[in-house]
Amino acid sequence: MEDTATMLWTGVAVLGLIYLIKWKTDPLNSIPTVGGSSWPIFSLYSAIHFSLNSKKLLQEGYKKYYGSVFKVPLIEQWVLIVSGPKMVDELRRRPDEELSFAEGVEDSMQIRHTFGPETDEDPYHVDIIREKLTRSVPAILPDVIDELTLAVPEHIPAKSDEWLEVAIMPTMQQIIARASSRVFVGAPLCRNKEYLNLAIKFTIDIIKDKTLVKLAPSFLKPLVGKLSNHVRGTLHETIPHLKPIIDERWELMKTFGDNWSDKPNDMLQWIIDTAQTRQDNTYEAIARRILLVNFAAIHTSSNSMSSALYHLAERPDCLETLREEIEVVLREEGWTKNAMGKMWKLDSFLKESQRYNGIGLASLTRKALKDITLPDGTFVPRGSIIMAAADATHHDDSVYADSDVFDPWRFSRMREADGEGTKHQFVNTSLDYISFGHGKHACPGRFFAANELKSLMAFIILNYDLKLGGDGSRPQNLYWALNVIPAPKGTILFRKREVSV
């Protein structure tokens, strides 16, 4: 019995020694840690501590290791963080064979395990967003605006003689889902509440499933991905809504070929057209792409809109300035893309809100596909996840004066300088403005999203007064790990304007 116990404890000691040696020789140990200790016994505590204090700790790391690299502990892995324009540019220009954007996104979202490998191996929906959706913005924006004129009063049924309290996050999700779906699947499906709820639910399901998969060891990820089937369940519930529309369009394509009168100019048709050139041309394949496009549109745009509305309700002095600009432009241009482009103050307000709040605390996600050495001498081992400190960059006083102050006209003033008219508009990225990423992998849907957000913001400003309840303080963002979440339970008071456009 004693011999057995001795052998058992000896085995435990040997395994512990092997693990300690492996940890000690890990190249990541040479990279400074922010947010806790990298010792194995303390790593879980460090990850929880960082997740709860991530905004503050990332700012500390940014200042301490500016122009270099530090690492932060997430519950499932270490993430390397770079700071400063030279290092951001390094992420931007490194080829995908070294630092891969696609593999970085896959590591973050785990689509390969939760949703199947098809969209990961052939992400043609991304090309459709980058090319077809962006080029079509002038043609499809009237449909978005038409849908907003119906959806906003339905979800914000305020009257002119009393204030209505509205829960902002869920309301913006519903409105954004409906306006986006007008362009993605067309009417009347874009008004089907069951379908819209599935589109919104998918954004939550994908986060649930990927969180479970990321916690699993590599060899168990495929199994955990199949067992955590929220996204697959939502996919199968969505297919019956899309099937009759797909059948109708397949029949028209069979009869008339590639073109016919009134052929829909929407995301569903673009995906159907592309899918017929692929082997995976099925209801499930098409629905899978639609859901992923929905996720990208609803998640980021509803968060961005919620943040901007909190600022607007906190700063009612901005309402009249924005109304004046919007009314003048609309009289000249009508509700068009050209009109949205001329609303410099509205553009500035949205961009400043995104600078101040952010979509996430870090951006430009990349995964190292081979060992590389960065210009500062930092060795990055294969398999590492590396990102840029977006929030800390946007709150750097040397980059943006009084960076912790929300200045609604910051970017419209910048655009007034000679040669700066387009450089500082909402959709533009730079080494100092990286909410949308930067370079060839910058968010491909930002051009559509910016015009949708401007249209929604303009409609609300013209048709409603709004203010915060209580003491008038803006509801605070929530921060967890690298995520930024506008106050999920925050509310705004709305009152219908008697004079509206």
Short mmCIF file of N, CA and C in Angstrom, two decimals, residues 92-206:
data_model
loop_
_atom_site.label_atom_id
_atom_site.label_comp_id
_atom_site.label_asym_id
_atom_site.label_seq_id
_atom_site.Cartn_x
_atom_site.Cartn_y
_atom_site.Cartn_z
N ARG A 92 -0.90 45.72 -39.18
CA ARG A 92 -1.61 45.99 -40.44
C ARG A 92 -0.87 45.43 -41.64
N ARG A 93 0.45 45.59 -41.67
CA ARG A 93 1.19 45.28 -42.89
C ARG A 93 1.74 43.86 -42.95
N ARG A 94 1.79 43.17 -41.80
CA ARG A 94 2.31 41.80 -41.82
C ARG A 94 1.42 40.92 -42.71
N PRO A 95 1.98 40.09 -43.56
CA PRO A 95 1.17 39.24 -44.45
C PRO A 95 0.38 38.20 -43.66
N ASP A 96 -0.73 37.76 -44.23
CA ASP A 96 -1.58 36.78 -43.56
C ASP A 96 -0.86 35.46 -43.32
N GLU A 97 0.17 35.18 -44.08
CA GLU A 97 0.92 33.95 -43.87
C GLU A 97 1.67 33.99 -42.54
N GLU A 98 1.87 35.20 -41.99
CA GLU A 98 2.55 35.35 -40.71
C GLU A 98 1.55 35.66 -39.59
N LEU A 99 0.81 36.75 -39.77
CA LEU A 99 -0.21 37.14 -38.80
C LEU A 99 -1.55 37.13 -39.52
N SER A 100 -2.36 36.15 -39.24
CA SER A 100 -3.58 35.92 -39.99
C SER A 100 -4.79 36.57 -39.32
N PHE A 101 -5.48 37.42 -40.09
CA PHE A 101 -6.73 38.00 -39.62
C PHE A 101 -7.81 36.92 -39.53
N ALA A 102 -7.94 36.10 -40.57
CA ALA A 102 -8.99 35.08 -40.62
C ALA A 102 -8.86 34.10 -39.46
N GLU A 103 -7.63 33.66 -39.18
CA GLU A 103 -7.44 32.71 -38.09
C GLU A 103 -7.61 33.40 -36.73
N GLY A 104 -7.32 34.70 -36.67
CA GLY A 104 -7.57 35.45 -35.44
C GLY A 104 -9.06 35.53 -35.12
N VAL A 105 -9.86 35.80 -36.16
CA VAL A 105 -11.31 35.85 -35.98
C VAL A 105 -11.84 34.47 -35.62
N GLU A 106 -11.34 33.45 -36.29
CA GLU A 106 -11.78 32.08 -35.99
C GLU A 106 -11.46 31.71 -34.54
N ASP A 107 -10.27 32.07 -34.07
CA ASP A 107 -9.90 31.78 -32.69
C ASP A 107 -10.85 32.50 -31.72
N SER A 108 -11.24 33.71 -32.09
CA SER A 108 -12.13 34.49 -31.23
C SER A 108 -13.56 33.95 -31.22
N MET A 109 -14.07 33.58 -32.41
CA MET A 109 -15.48 33.22 -32.55
C MET A 109 -15.74 31.71 -32.57
N GLN A 110 -14.72 30.90 -32.90
CA GLN A 110 -14.85 29.44 -32.91
C GLN A 110 -15.97 28.95 -33.84
N ILE A 111 -16.17 29.67 -34.95
CA ILE A 111 -17.22 29.31 -35.90
C ILE A 111 -17.02 27.90 -36.46
N ARG A 112 -15.78 27.54 -36.66
CA ARG A 112 -15.46 26.23 -37.25
C ARG A 112 -16.06 25.09 -36.42
N HIS A 113 -16.06 25.25 -35.10
CA HIS A 113 -16.55 24.18 -34.23
C HIS A 113 -18.02 24.34 -33.88
N THR A 114 -18.51 25.57 -33.80
CA THR A 114 -19.89 25.76 -33.37
C THR A 114 -20.89 25.77 -34.52
N PHE A 115 -20.44 26.19 -35.69
CA PHE A 115 -21.36 26.42 -36.80
C PHE A 115 -21.01 25.61 -38.04
N GLY A 116 -19.89 24.89 -37.96
CA GLY A 116 -19.46 24.10 -39.11
C GLY A 116 -18.33 24.78 -39.86
N PRO A 117 -17.52 24.02 -40.59
CA PRO A 117 -16.33 24.56 -41.25
C PRO A 117 -16.59 25.30 -42.56
N GLU A 118 -17.81 25.19 -43.11
CA GLU A 118 -18.07 25.68 -44.46
C GLU A 118 -17.83 27.19 -44.59
N THR A 119 -18.38 27.96 -43.67
CA THR A 119 -18.25 29.42 -43.79
C THR A 119 -16.83 29.87 -43.47
N ASP A 120 -16.12 29.07 -42.70
CA ASP A 120 -14.73 29.41 -42.40
C ASP A 120 -13.82 29.09 -43.58
N GLU A 121 -14.08 27.99 -44.26
CA GLU A 121 -13.23 27.58 -45.40
C GLU A 121 -13.51 28.39 -46.66
N ASP A 122 -14.75 28.88 -46.80
CA ASP A 122 -15.11 29.65 -47.99
C ASP A 122 -15.98 30.85 -47.56
N PRO A 123 -15.37 31.88 -47.00
CA PRO A 123 -16.14 33.01 -46.46
C PRO A 123 -16.57 34.00 -47.54
N TYR A 124 -17.30 33.51 -48.55
CA TYR A 124 -17.65 34.39 -49.66
C TYR A 124 -18.64 35.48 -49.25
N HIS A 125 -19.34 35.28 -48.13
CA HIS A 125 -20.25 36.33 -47.66
C HIS A 125 -19.50 37.60 -47.29
N VAL A 126 -18.24 37.45 -46.87
CA VAL A 126 -17.42 38.63 -46.54
C VAL A 126 -17.11 39.42 -47.80
N ASP A 127 -16.81 38.73 -48.89
CA ASP A 127 -16.57 39.40 -50.17
C ASP A 127 -17.83 40.11 -50.66
N ILE A 128 -18.99 39.49 -50.43
CA ILE A 128 -20.25 40.12 -50.83
C ILE A 128 -20.45 41.42 -50.04
N ILE A 129 -20.16 41.40 -48.75
CA ILE A 129 -20.28 42.62 -47.93
C ILE A 129 -19.32 43.68 -48.44
N ARG A 130 -18.08 43.28 -48.69
CA ARG A 130 -17.05 44.23 -49.09
C ARG A 130 -17.33 44.85 -50.46
N GLU A 131 -17.86 44.06 -51.35
CA GLU A 131 -18.03 44.53 -52.73
C GLU A 131 -19.48 44.91 -53.03
N LYS A 132 -20.39 43.95 -53.02
CA LYS A 132 -21.77 44.22 -53.42
C LYS A 132 -22.48 45.17 -52.47
N LEU A 133 -22.40 44.90 -51.17
CA LEU A 133 -23.13 45.73 -50.21
C LEU A 133 -22.61 47.16 -50.21
N THR A 134 -21.30 47.33 -50.22
CA THR A 134 -20.72 48.67 -50.19
C THR A 134 -21.08 49.45 -51.46
N ARG A 135 -20.95 48.81 -52.62
CA ARG A 135 -21.28 49.50 -53.88
C ARG A 135 -22.76 49.84 -53.98
N SER A 136 -23.60 49.05 -53.32
CA SER A 136 -25.04 49.22 -53.46
C SER A 136 -25.64 50.20 -52.45
N VAL A 137 -24.84 50.77 -51.57
CA VAL A 137 -25.40 51.64 -50.53
C VAL A 137 -26.29 52.75 -51.09
N PRO A 138 -25.88 53.49 -52.14
CA PRO A 138 -26.78 54.54 -52.66
C PRO A 138 -28.14 53.99 -53.10
N ALA A 139 -28.15 52.79 -53.66
CA ALA A 139 -29.40 52.22 -54.19
C ALA A 139 -30.28 51.65 -53.09
N ILE A 140 -29.68 51.08 -52.04
CA ILE A 140 -30.47 50.40 -51.02
C ILE A 140 -30.80 51.28 -49.82
N LEU A 141 -30.12 52.43 -49.68
CA LEU A 141 -30.38 53.28 -48.52
C LEU A 141 -31.83 53.75 -48.44
N PRO A 142 -32.49 54.09 -49.57
CA PRO A 142 -33.91 54.46 -49.47
C PRO A 142 -34.78 53.38 -48.83
N ASP A 143 -34.45 52.10 -49.07
CA ASP A 143 -35.20 51.02 -48.44
C ASP A 143 -34.97 51.01 -46.93
N VAL A 144 -33.72 51.23 -46.53
CA VAL A 144 -33.41 51.30 -45.09
C VAL A 144 -34.21 52.41 -44.44
N ILE A 145 -34.21 53.58 -45.06
CA ILE A 145 -34.91 54.74 -44.50
C ILE A 145 -36.42 54.50 -44.47
N ASP A 146 -36.94 53.89 -45.51
CA ASP A 146 -38.37 53.56 -45.54
C ASP A 146 -38.73 52.64 -44.37
N GLU A 147 -37.88 51.67 -44.11
CA GLU A 147 -38.15 50.74 -43.01
C GLU A 147 -38.04 51.43 -41.65
N LEU A 148 -37.09 52.34 -41.54
CA LEU A 148 -36.93 53.08 -40.28
C LEU A 148 -38.17 53.92 -39.97
N THR A 149 -38.78 54.51 -41.00
CA THR A 149 -39.97 55.34 -40.76
C THR A 149 -41.13 54.52 -40.21
N LEU A 150 -41.11 53.21 -40.45
CA LEU A 150 -42.13 52.32 -39.91
C LEU A 150 -41.71 51.73 -38.56
N ALA A 151 -40.44 51.34 -38.47
CA ALA A 151 -39.97 50.61 -37.29
C ALA A 151 -39.79 51.50 -36.07
N VAL A 152 -39.24 52.71 -36.26
CA VAL A 152 -38.95 53.56 -35.10
C VAL A 152 -40.23 53.94 -34.34
N PRO A 153 -41.28 54.45 -35.00
CA PRO A 153 -42.51 54.77 -34.24
C PRO A 153 -43.13 53.55 -33.58
N GLU A 154 -42.95 52.38 -34.20
CA GLU A 154 -43.50 51.16 -33.61
C GLU A 154 -42.79 50.79 -32.31
N HIS A 155 -41.48 50.96 -32.28
CA HIS A 155 -40.70 50.57 -31.10
C HIS A 155 -40.49 51.74 -30.12
N ILE A 156 -40.71 52.97 -30.58
CA ILE A 156 -40.66 54.13 -29.68
C ILE A 156 -41.98 54.89 -29.87
N PRO A 157 -43.09 54.35 -29.32
CA PRO A 157 -44.41 54.94 -29.55
C PRO A 157 -44.69 56.14 -28.63
N ALA A 158 -43.79 57.09 -28.63
CA ALA A 158 -43.92 58.25 -27.74
C ALA A 158 -45.00 59.20 -28.26
N LYS A 159 -45.60 59.95 -27.32
CA LYS A 159 -46.60 60.97 -27.66
C LYS A 159 -46.03 62.35 -27.39
N SER A 160 -46.68 63.38 -27.94
CA SER A 160 -46.14 64.74 -27.82
C SER A 160 -46.42 65.37 -26.47
N ASP A 161 -47.33 64.79 -25.69
CA ASP A 161 -47.71 65.43 -24.43
C ASP A 161 -47.21 64.70 -23.19
N GLU A 162 -46.36 63.67 -23.38
CA GLU A 162 -45.80 62.98 -22.21
C GLU A 162 -44.50 62.27 -22.60
N TRP A 163 -43.68 62.01 -21.58
CA TRP A 163 -42.40 61.33 -21.80
C TRP A 163 -42.61 59.82 -21.69
N LEU A 164 -41.96 59.09 -22.58
CA LEU A 164 -42.02 57.63 -22.59
C LEU A 164 -40.63 57.07 -22.27
N GLU A 165 -40.55 56.19 -21.28
CA GLU A 165 -39.26 55.57 -20.92
C GLU A 165 -39.02 54.35 -21.81
N VAL A 166 -37.88 54.33 -22.47
CA VAL A 166 -37.56 53.26 -23.43
C VAL A 166 -36.27 52.56 -23.02
N ALA A 167 -36.31 51.24 -22.97
CA ALA A 167 -35.09 50.44 -22.74
C ALA A 167 -34.28 50.45 -24.03
N ILE A 168 -33.10 51.03 -23.98
CA ILE A 168 -32.38 51.35 -25.22
C ILE A 168 -31.78 50.15 -25.93
N MET A 169 -31.05 49.32 -25.24
CA MET A 169 -30.37 48.21 -25.93
C MET A 169 -31.33 47.28 -26.67
N PRO A 170 -32.35 46.73 -26.01
CA PRO A 170 -33.25 45.84 -26.75
C PRO A 170 -34.03 46.56 -27.85
N THR A 171 -34.34 47.83 -27.64
CA THR A 171 -35.06 48.59 -28.67
C THR A 171 -34.20 48.81 -29.89
N MET A 172 -32.93 49.17 -29.67
CA MET A 172 -32.03 49.37 -30.81
C MET A 172 -31.77 48.06 -31.55
N GLN A 173 -31.69 46.95 -30.82
CA GLN A 173 -31.51 45.66 -31.48
C GLN A 173 -32.67 45.36 -32.42
N GLN A 174 -33.89 45.63 -31.96
CA GLN A 174 -35.06 45.38 -32.79
C GLN A 174 -35.09 46.27 -34.03
N ILE A 175 -34.80 47.56 -33.84
CA ILE A 175 -34.85 48.50 -34.96
C ILE A 175 -33.74 48.20 -35.97
N ILE A 176 -32.52 47.99 -35.47
CA ILE A 176 -31.39 47.68 -36.36
C ILE A 176 -31.63 46.37 -37.09
N ALA A 177 -32.15 45.36 -36.39
CA ALA A 177 -32.42 44.07 -37.03
C ALA A 177 -33.43 44.25 -38.15
N ARG A 178 -34.44 45.06 -37.93
CA ARG A 178 -35.48 45.24 -38.94
C ARG A 178 -34.97 46.03 -40.14
N ALA A 179 -34.28 47.15 -39.89
CA ALA A 179 -33.77 47.96 -41.00
C ALA A 179 -32.73 47.19 -41.80
N SER A 180 -31.85 46.45 -41.11
CA SER A 180 -30.84 45.66 -41.81
C SER A 180 -31.49 44.53 -42.61
N SER A 181 -32.49 43.91 -42.02
CA SER A 181 -33.16 42.79 -42.70
C SER A 181 -33.91 43.25 -43.95
N ARG A 182 -34.31 44.50 -44.00
CA ARG A 182 -34.94 45.02 -45.22
C ARG A 182 -33.97 44.88 -46.39
N VAL A 183 -32.69 45.09 -46.12
CA VAL A 183 -31.65 44.99 -47.14
C VAL A 183 -31.14 43.55 -47.28
N PHE A 184 -31.24 42.77 -46.21
CA PHE A 184 -30.69 41.42 -46.25
C PHE A 184 -31.67 40.41 -46.85
N VAL A 185 -32.95 40.48 -46.45
CA VAL A 185 -33.92 39.48 -46.92
C VAL A 185 -35.17 40.10 -47.54
N GLY A 186 -35.30 41.43 -47.45
CA GLY A 186 -36.42 42.12 -48.07
C GLY A 186 -37.70 42.04 -47.26
N ALA A 187 -38.72 42.76 -47.76
CA ALA A 187 -40.05 42.72 -47.16
C ALA A 187 -40.85 41.60 -47.83
N PRO A 188 -41.76 40.94 -47.09
CA PRO A 188 -42.23 41.25 -45.74
C PRO A 188 -41.48 40.53 -44.62
N LEU A 189 -40.50 39.66 -44.98
CA LEU A 189 -39.83 38.89 -43.93
C LEU A 189 -39.14 39.80 -42.92
N CYS A 190 -38.68 40.97 -43.36
CA CYS A 190 -37.98 41.88 -42.46
C CYS A 190 -38.89 42.39 -41.34
N ARG A 191 -40.21 42.16 -41.46
CA ARG A 191 -41.16 42.61 -40.43
C ARG A 191 -41.72 41.43 -39.64
N ASN A 192 -41.24 40.24 -39.92
CA ASN A 192 -41.70 39.05 -39.22
C ASN A 192 -41.01 38.97 -37.86
N LYS A 193 -41.80 39.13 -36.79
CA LYS A 193 -41.21 39.22 -35.45
C LYS A 193 -40.48 37.95 -35.04
N GLU A 194 -41.01 36.81 -35.44
CA GLU A 194 -40.34 35.55 -35.09
C GLU A 194 -38.98 35.46 -35.78
N TYR A 195 -38.93 35.84 -37.04
CA TYR A 195 -37.65 35.82 -37.76
C TYR A 195 -36.66 36.80 -37.14
N LEU A 196 -37.12 38.02 -36.84
CA LEU A 196 -36.23 39.03 -36.26
C LEU A 196 -35.72 38.59 -34.90
N ASN A 197 -36.57 37.97 -34.11
CA ASN A 197 -36.13 37.49 -32.80
C ASN A 197 -35.07 36.40 -32.94
N LEU A 198 -35.20 35.57 -33.97
CA LEU A 198 -34.17 34.55 -34.23
C LEU A 198 -32.85 35.20 -34.63
N ALA A 199 -32.92 36.25 -35.44
CA ALA A 199 -31.70 36.95 -35.85
C ALA A 199 -31.00 37.56 -34.65
N ILE A 200 -31.77 38.14 -33.74
CA ILE A 200 -31.19 38.73 -32.52
C ILE A 200 -30.69 37.63 -31.59
N LYS A 201 -31.47 36.56 -31.46
CA LYS A 201 -31.09 35.44 -30.60
C LYS A 201 -29.77 34.83 -31.06
N PHE A 202 -29.57 34.78 -32.36
CA PHE A 202 -28.34 34.19 -32.89
C PHE A 202 -27.11 34.93 -32.38
N THR A 203 -27.21 36.26 -32.25
CA THR A 203 -26.06 37.03 -31.77
C THR A 203 -25.70 36.64 -30.33
N ILE A 204 -26.70 36.24 -29.56
CA ILE A 204 -26.46 35.79 -28.19
C ILE A 204 -25.98 34.35 -28.18
N ASP A 205 -26.60 33.52 -29.01
CA ASP A 205 -26.24 32.10 -29.07
C ASP A 205 -24.78 31.90 -29.47
N ILE A 206 -24.33 32.69 -30.43
CA ILE A 206 -22.97 32.49 -30.93
C ILE A 206 -21.94 32.82 -29.84
#
